[in-house]
PDB file of C-alpha atoms in Angstrom:
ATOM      1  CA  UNK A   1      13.804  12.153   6.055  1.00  0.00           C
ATOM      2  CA  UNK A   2      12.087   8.523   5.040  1.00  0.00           C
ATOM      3  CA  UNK A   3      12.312   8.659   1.451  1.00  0.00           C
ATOM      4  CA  UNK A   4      14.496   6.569   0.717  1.00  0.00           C
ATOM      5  CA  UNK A   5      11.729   3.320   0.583  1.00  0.00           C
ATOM      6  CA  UNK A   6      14.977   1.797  -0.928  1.00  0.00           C
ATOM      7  CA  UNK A   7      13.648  -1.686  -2.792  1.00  0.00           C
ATOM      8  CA  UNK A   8      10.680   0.628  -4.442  1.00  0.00           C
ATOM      9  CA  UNK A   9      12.953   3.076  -5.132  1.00  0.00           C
ATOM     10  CA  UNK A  10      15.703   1.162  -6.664  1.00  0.00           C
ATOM     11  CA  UNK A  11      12.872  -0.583  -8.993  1.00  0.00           C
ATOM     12  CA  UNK A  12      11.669   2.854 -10.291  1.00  0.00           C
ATOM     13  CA  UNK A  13      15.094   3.874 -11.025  1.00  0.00           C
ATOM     14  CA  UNK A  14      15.891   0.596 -12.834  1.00  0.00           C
ATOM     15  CA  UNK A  15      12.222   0.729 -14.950  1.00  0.00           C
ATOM     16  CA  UNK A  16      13.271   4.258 -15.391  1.00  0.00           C
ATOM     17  CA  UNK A  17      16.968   3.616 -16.643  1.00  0.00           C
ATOM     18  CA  UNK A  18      15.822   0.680 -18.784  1.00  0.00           C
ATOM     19  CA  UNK A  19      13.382   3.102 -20.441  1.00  0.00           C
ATOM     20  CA  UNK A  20      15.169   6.087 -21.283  1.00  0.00           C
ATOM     21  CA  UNK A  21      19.359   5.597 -21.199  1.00  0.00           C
ATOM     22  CA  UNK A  22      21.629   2.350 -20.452  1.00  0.00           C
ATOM     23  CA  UNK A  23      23.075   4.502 -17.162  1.00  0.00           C
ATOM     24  CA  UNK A  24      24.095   1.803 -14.635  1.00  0.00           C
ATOM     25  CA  UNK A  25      22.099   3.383 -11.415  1.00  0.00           C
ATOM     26  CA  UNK A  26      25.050   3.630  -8.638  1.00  0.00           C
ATOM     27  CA  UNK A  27      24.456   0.950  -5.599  1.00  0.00           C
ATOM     28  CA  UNK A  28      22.851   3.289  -2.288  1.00  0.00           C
ATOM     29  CA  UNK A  29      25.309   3.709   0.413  1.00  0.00           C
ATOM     30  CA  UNK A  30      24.066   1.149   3.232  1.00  0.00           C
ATOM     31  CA  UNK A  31      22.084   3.352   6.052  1.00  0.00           C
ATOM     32  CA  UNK A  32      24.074   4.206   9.151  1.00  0.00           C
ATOM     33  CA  UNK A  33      23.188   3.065  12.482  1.00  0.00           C
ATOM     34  CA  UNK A  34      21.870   6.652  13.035  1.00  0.00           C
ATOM     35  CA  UNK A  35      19.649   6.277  10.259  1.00  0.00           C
ATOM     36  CA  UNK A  36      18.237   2.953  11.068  1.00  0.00           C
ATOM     37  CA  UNK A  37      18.393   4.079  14.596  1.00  0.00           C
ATOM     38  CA  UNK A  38      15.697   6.871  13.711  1.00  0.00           C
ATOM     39  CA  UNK A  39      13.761   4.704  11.207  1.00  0.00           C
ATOM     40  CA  UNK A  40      12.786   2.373  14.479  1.00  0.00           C
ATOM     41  CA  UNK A  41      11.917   5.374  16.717  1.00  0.00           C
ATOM     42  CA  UNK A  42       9.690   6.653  13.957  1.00  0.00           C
ATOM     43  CA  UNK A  43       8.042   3.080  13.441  1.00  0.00           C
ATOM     44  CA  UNK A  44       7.570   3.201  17.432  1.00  0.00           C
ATOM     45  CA  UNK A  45       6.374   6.717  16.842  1.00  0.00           C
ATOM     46  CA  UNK A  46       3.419   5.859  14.520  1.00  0.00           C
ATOM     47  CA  UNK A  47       2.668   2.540  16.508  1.00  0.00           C
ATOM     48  CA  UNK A  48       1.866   4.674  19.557  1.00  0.00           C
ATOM     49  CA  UNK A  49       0.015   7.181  18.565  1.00  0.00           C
ATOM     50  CA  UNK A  50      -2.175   4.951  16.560  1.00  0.00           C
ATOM     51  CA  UNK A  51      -2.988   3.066  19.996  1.00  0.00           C
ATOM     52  CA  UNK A  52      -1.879  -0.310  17.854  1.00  0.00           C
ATOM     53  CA  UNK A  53       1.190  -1.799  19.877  1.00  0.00           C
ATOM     54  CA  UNK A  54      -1.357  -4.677  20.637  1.00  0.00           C
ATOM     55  CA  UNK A  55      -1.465  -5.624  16.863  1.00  0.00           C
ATOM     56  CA  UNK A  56       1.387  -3.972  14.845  1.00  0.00           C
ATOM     57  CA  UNK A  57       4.935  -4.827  15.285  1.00  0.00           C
ATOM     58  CA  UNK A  58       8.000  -2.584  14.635  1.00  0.00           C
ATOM     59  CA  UNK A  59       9.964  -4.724  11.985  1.00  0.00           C
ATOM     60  CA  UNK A  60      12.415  -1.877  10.459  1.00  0.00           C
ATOM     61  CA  UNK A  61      15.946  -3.226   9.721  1.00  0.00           C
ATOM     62  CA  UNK A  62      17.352  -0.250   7.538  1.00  0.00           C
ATOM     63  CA  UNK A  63      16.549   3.508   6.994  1.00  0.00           C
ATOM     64  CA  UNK A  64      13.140   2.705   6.055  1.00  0.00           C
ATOM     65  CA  UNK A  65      10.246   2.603   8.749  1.00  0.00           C
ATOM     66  CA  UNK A  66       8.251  -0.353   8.544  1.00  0.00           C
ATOM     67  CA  UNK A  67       5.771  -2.301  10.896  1.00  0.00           C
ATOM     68  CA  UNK A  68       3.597  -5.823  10.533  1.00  0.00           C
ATOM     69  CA  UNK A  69       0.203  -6.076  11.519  1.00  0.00           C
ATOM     70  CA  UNK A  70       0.418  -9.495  13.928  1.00  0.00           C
ATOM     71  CA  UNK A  71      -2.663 -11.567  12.671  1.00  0.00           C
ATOM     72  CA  UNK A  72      -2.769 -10.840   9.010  1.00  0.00           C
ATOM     73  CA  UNK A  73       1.215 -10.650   7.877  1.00  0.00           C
ATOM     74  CA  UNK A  74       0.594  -7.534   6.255  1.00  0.00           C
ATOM     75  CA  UNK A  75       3.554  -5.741   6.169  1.00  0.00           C
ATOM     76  CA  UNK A  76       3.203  -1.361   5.987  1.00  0.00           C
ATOM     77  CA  UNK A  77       6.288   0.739   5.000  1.00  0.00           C
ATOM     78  CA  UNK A  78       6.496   4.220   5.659  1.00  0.00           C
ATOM     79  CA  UNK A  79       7.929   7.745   3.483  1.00  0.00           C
ATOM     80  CA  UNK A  80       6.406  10.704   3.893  1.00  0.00           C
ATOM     81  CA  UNK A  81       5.982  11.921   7.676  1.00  0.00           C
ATOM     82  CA  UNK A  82       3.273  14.273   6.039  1.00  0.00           C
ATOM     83  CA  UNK A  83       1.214  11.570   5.053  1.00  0.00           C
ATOM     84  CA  UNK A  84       2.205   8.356   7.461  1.00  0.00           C
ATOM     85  CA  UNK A  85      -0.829   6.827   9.393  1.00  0.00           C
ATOM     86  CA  UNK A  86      -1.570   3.452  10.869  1.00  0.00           C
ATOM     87  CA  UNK A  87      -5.104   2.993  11.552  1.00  0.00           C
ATOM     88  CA  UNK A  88      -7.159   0.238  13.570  1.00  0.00           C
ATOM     89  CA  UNK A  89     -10.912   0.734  12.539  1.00  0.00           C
ATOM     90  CA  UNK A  90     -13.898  -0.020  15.748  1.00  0.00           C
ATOM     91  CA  UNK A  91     -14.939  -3.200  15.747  1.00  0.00           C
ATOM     92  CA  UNK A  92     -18.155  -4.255  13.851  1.00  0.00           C
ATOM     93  CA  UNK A  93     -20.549  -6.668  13.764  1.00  0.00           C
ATOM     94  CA  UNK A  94     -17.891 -10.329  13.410  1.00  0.00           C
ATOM     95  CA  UNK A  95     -15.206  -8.162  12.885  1.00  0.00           C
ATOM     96  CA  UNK A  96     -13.576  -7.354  15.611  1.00  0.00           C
ATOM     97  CA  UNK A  97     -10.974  -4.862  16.701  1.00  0.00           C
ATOM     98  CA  UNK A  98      -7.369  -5.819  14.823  1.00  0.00           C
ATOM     99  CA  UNK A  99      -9.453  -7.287  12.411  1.00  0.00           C
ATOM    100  CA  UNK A 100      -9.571  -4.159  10.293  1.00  0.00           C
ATOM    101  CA  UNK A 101      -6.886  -2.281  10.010  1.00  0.00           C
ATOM    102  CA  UNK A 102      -5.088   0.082   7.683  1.00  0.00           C
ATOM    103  CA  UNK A 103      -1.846   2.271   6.561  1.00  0.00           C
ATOM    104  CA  UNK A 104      -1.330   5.191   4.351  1.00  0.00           C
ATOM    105  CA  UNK A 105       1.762   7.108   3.089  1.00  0.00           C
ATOM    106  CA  UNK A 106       2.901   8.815  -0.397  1.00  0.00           C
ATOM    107  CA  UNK A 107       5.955   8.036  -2.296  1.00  0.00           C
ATOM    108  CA  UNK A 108       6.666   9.602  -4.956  1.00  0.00           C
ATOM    109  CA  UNK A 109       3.540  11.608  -5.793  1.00  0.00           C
ATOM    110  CA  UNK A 110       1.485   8.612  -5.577  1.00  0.00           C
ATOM    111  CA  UNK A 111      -0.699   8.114  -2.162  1.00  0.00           C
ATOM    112  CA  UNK A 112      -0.937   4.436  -0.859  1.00  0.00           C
ATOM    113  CA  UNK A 113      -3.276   2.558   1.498  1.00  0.00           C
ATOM    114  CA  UNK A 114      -3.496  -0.767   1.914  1.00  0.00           C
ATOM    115  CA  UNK A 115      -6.258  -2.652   3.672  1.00  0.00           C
ATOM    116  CA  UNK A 116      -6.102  -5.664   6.009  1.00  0.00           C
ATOM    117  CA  UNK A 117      -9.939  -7.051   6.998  1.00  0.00           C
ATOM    118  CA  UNK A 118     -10.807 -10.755   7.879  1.00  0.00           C
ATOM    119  CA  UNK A 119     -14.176 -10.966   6.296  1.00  0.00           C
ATOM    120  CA  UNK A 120     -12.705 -13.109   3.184  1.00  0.00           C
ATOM    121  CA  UNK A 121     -14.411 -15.932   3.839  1.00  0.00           C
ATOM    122  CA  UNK A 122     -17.805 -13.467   4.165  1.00  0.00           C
ATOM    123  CA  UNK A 123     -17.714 -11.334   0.979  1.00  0.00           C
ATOM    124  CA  UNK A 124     -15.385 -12.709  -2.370  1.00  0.00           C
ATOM    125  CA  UNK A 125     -13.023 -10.777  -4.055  1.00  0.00           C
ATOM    126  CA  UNK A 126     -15.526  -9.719  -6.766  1.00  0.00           C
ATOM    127  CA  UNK A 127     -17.258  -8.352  -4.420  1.00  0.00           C
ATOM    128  CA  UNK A 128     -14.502  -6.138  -2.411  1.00  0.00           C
ATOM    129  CA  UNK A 129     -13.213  -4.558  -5.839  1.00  0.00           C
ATOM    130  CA  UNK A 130     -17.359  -3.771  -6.802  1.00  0.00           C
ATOM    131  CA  UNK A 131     -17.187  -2.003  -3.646  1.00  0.00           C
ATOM    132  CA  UNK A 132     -14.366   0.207  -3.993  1.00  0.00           C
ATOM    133  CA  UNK A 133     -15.098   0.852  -7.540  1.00  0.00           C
ATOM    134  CA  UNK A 134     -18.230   2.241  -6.299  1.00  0.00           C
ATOM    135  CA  UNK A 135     -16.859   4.408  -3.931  1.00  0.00           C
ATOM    136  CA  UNK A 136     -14.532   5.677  -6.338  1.00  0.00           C
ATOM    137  CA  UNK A 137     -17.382   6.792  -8.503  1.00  0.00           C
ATOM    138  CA  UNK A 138     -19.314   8.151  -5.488  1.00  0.00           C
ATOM    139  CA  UNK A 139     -16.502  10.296  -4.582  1.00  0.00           C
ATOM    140  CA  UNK A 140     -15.439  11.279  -8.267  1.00  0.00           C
ATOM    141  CA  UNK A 141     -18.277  11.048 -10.690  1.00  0.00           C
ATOM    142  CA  UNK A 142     -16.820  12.234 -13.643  1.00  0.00           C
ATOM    143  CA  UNK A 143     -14.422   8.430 -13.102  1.00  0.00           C
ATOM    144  CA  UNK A 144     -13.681   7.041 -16.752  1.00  0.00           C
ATOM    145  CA  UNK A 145     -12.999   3.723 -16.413  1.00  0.00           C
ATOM    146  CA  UNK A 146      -9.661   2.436 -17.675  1.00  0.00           C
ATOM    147  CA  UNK A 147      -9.563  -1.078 -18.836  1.00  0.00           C
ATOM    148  CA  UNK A 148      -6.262  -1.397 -20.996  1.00  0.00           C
ATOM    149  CA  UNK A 149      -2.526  -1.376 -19.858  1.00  0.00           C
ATOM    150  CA  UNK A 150      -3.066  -2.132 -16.572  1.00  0.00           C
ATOM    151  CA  UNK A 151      -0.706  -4.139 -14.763  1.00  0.00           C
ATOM    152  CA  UNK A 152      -0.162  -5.912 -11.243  1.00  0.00           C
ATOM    153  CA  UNK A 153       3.088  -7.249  -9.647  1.00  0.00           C
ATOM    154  CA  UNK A 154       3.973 -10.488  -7.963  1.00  0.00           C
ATOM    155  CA  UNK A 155       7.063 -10.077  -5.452  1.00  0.00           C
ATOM    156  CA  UNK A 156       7.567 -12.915  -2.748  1.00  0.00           C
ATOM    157  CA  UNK A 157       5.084 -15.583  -4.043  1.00  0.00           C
ATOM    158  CA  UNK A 158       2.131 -13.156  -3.457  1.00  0.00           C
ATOM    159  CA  UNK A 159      -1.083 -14.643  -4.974  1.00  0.00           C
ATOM    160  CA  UNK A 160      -2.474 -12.821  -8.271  1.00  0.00           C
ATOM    161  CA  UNK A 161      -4.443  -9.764  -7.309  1.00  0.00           C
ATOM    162  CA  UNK A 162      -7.683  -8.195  -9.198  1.00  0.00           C
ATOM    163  CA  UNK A 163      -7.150  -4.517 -10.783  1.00  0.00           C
ATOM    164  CA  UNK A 164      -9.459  -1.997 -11.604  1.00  0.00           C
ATOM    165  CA  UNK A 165      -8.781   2.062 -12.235  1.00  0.00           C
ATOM    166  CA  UNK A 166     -10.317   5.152 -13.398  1.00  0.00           C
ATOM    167  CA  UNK A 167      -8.721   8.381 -14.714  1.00  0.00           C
ATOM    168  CA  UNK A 168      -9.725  11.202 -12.743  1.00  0.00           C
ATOM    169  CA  UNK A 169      -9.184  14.926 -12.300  1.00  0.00           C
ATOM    170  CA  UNK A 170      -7.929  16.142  -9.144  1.00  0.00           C
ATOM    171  CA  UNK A 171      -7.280  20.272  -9.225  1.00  0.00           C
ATOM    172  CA  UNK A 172      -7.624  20.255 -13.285  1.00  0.00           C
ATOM    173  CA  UNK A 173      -4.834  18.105 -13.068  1.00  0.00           C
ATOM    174  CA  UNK A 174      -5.051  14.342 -14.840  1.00  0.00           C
ATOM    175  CA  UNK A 175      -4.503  11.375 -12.218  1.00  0.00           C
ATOM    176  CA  UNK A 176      -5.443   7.728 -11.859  1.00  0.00           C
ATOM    177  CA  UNK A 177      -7.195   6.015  -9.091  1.00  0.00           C
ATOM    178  CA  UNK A 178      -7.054   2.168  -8.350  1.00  0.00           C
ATOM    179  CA  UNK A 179      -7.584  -0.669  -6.115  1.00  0.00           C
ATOM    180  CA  UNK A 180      -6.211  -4.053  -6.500  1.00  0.00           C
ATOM    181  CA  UNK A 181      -7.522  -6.736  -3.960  1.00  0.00           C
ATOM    182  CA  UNK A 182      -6.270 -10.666  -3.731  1.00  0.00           C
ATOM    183  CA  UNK A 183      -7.623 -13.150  -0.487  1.00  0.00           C
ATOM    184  CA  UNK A 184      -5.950 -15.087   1.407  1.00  0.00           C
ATOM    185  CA  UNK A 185      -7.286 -17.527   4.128  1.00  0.00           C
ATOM    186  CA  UNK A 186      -9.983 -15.295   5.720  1.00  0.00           C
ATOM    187  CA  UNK A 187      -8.045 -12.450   5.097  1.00  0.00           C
ATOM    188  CA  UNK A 188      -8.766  -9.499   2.357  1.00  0.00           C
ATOM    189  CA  UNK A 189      -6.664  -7.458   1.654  1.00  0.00           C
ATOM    190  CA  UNK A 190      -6.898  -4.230  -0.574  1.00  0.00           C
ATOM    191  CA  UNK A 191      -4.189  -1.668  -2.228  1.00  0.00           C
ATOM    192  CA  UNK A 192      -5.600   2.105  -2.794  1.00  0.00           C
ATOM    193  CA  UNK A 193      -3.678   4.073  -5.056  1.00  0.00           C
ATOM    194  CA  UNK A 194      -3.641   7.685  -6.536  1.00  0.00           C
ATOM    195  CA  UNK A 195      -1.106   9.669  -8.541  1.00  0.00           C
ATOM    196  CA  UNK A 196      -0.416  11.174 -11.341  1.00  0.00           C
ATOM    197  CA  UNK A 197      -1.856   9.490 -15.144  1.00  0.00           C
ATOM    198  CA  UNK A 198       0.473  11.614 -17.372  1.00  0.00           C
ATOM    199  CA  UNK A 199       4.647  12.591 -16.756  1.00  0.00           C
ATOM    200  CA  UNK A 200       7.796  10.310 -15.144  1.00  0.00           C
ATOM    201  CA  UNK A 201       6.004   9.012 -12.087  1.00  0.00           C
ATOM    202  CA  UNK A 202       4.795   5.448 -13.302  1.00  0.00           C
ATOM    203  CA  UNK A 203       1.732   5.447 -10.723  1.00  0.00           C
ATOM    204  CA  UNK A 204       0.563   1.923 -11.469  1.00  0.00           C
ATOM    205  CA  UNK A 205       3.678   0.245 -11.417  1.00  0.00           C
ATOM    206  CA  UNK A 206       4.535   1.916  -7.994  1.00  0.00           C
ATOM    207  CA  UNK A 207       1.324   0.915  -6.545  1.00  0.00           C
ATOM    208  CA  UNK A 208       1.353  -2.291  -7.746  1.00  0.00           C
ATOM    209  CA  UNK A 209       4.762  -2.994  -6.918  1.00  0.00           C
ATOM    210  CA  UNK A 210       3.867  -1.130  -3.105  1.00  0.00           C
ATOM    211  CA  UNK A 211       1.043  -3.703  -3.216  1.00  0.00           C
ATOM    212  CA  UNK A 212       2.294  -7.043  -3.584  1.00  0.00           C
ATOM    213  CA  UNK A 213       5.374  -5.704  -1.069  1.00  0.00           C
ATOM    214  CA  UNK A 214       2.544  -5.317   1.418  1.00  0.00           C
ATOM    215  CA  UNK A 215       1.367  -8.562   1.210  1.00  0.00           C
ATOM    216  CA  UNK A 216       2.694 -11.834   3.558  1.00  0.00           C
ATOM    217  CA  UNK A 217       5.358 -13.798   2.448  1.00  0.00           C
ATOM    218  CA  UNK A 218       3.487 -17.058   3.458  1.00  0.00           C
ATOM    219  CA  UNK A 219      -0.008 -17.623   3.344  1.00  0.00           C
ATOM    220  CA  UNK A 220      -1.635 -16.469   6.356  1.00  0.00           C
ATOM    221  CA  UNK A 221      -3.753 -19.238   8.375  1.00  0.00           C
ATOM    222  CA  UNK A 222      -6.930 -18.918   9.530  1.00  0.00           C
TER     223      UNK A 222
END
């Protein structure tokens, strides 16, 4: 129903086309008011029942759902209704509620979060990705670290990003894990991504791609 993610999609298909044939991919047929109609109700949908109308905005415009959390900019598209989620973590400590917040969905075969926490100004960037990289080990300890061919994207002026993945095994089958992080103002912000490591779905191009899409246009303020 919300597959069709259409500027992610339309990149895979041209990185796919320029890699295997010269087939012109044929231009998708603009959504109809119906579908946009149901994107926004969906958008509503997930801003309800994650409690977060106070700091998520419904910002869909075509047949994909999308929402913006208010204070960061982040920006969280949606689908896979299996998968969808907005979350707004308790309040901790300096951080308080808003100030942590969260979205997952799958595309593809690849599952996405991405992260939205004003603490940048409390722990560096370094320090984020050493984080996550430990957590990836904690939760798969067989991790082998991947160092080569790894790549990030820059759409919309986003800043550069840090990258760092492991190949893992998930069900005997072959699949990589990353996280790419970038700051801005007092805001970090992290990209979790898992999918396939071997076969047509290019899982660190689509996350890094579903990444810097996330991010805000303009540099947030403080």
């Amino acid at each position: 129903m919300f597959h069709r993610v259409a500027a992610i999609a339309l990149t895979l298909a041209a990185c796919s086309a320029a890699a295997h044939s010269q087939d012109v991919t044929p231009a998708e047929k603009p959504p109809t008011i119906e579908e946009i109609a149901a994107a926004r109700s969906y958008a509503d949908q997930l801003i309800a029942t994650a409690n977060a109308a106070r700091h998520f905005e419904n910002i869909t415009t075509d047949a994909s759902p999308m929402v913006r959390h208010n204070a960061s900019g982040m920006t969280c598209a949606f689908s896979n209704p299996e998968y969808d989620k907005i979350t707004i973590y308790p309040a901790q400590g300096s951080i308080r509620e808003g100030d942590d917040v969260g979205c997952n969905t799958r595309l593809l075969e690849v599952d996405f979060s991405n992260y939205a926490t004003r603490y940048a100004r409390q722990f560096s960037e370094e320090a984020v990705i050493q984080d996550a990289m430990r957590a990836i080990v904690q939760r798969w300890p067989g991790a082998k670290p991947r160092t080569e061919g790894l790549m990030t994207a820059t759409i919309n002026k986003a800043p550069p990003q840090r990258i760092a993945a492991y190949d893992i095994e998930v069900g005997d089958r072959p699949m990589l894990t990353l996280v790419l992080v970038t700051h801005q103002g007092e805001w970090s912000f992290k990209g979790r991504v898992t999918g396939p490591s071997q076969g047509d779905t290019p899982t660190n191009l689509l996350g890094a791609i579903m990444f810097s899409r996330s991010l805000p246009a303009e540099k947030t303020t403080p």
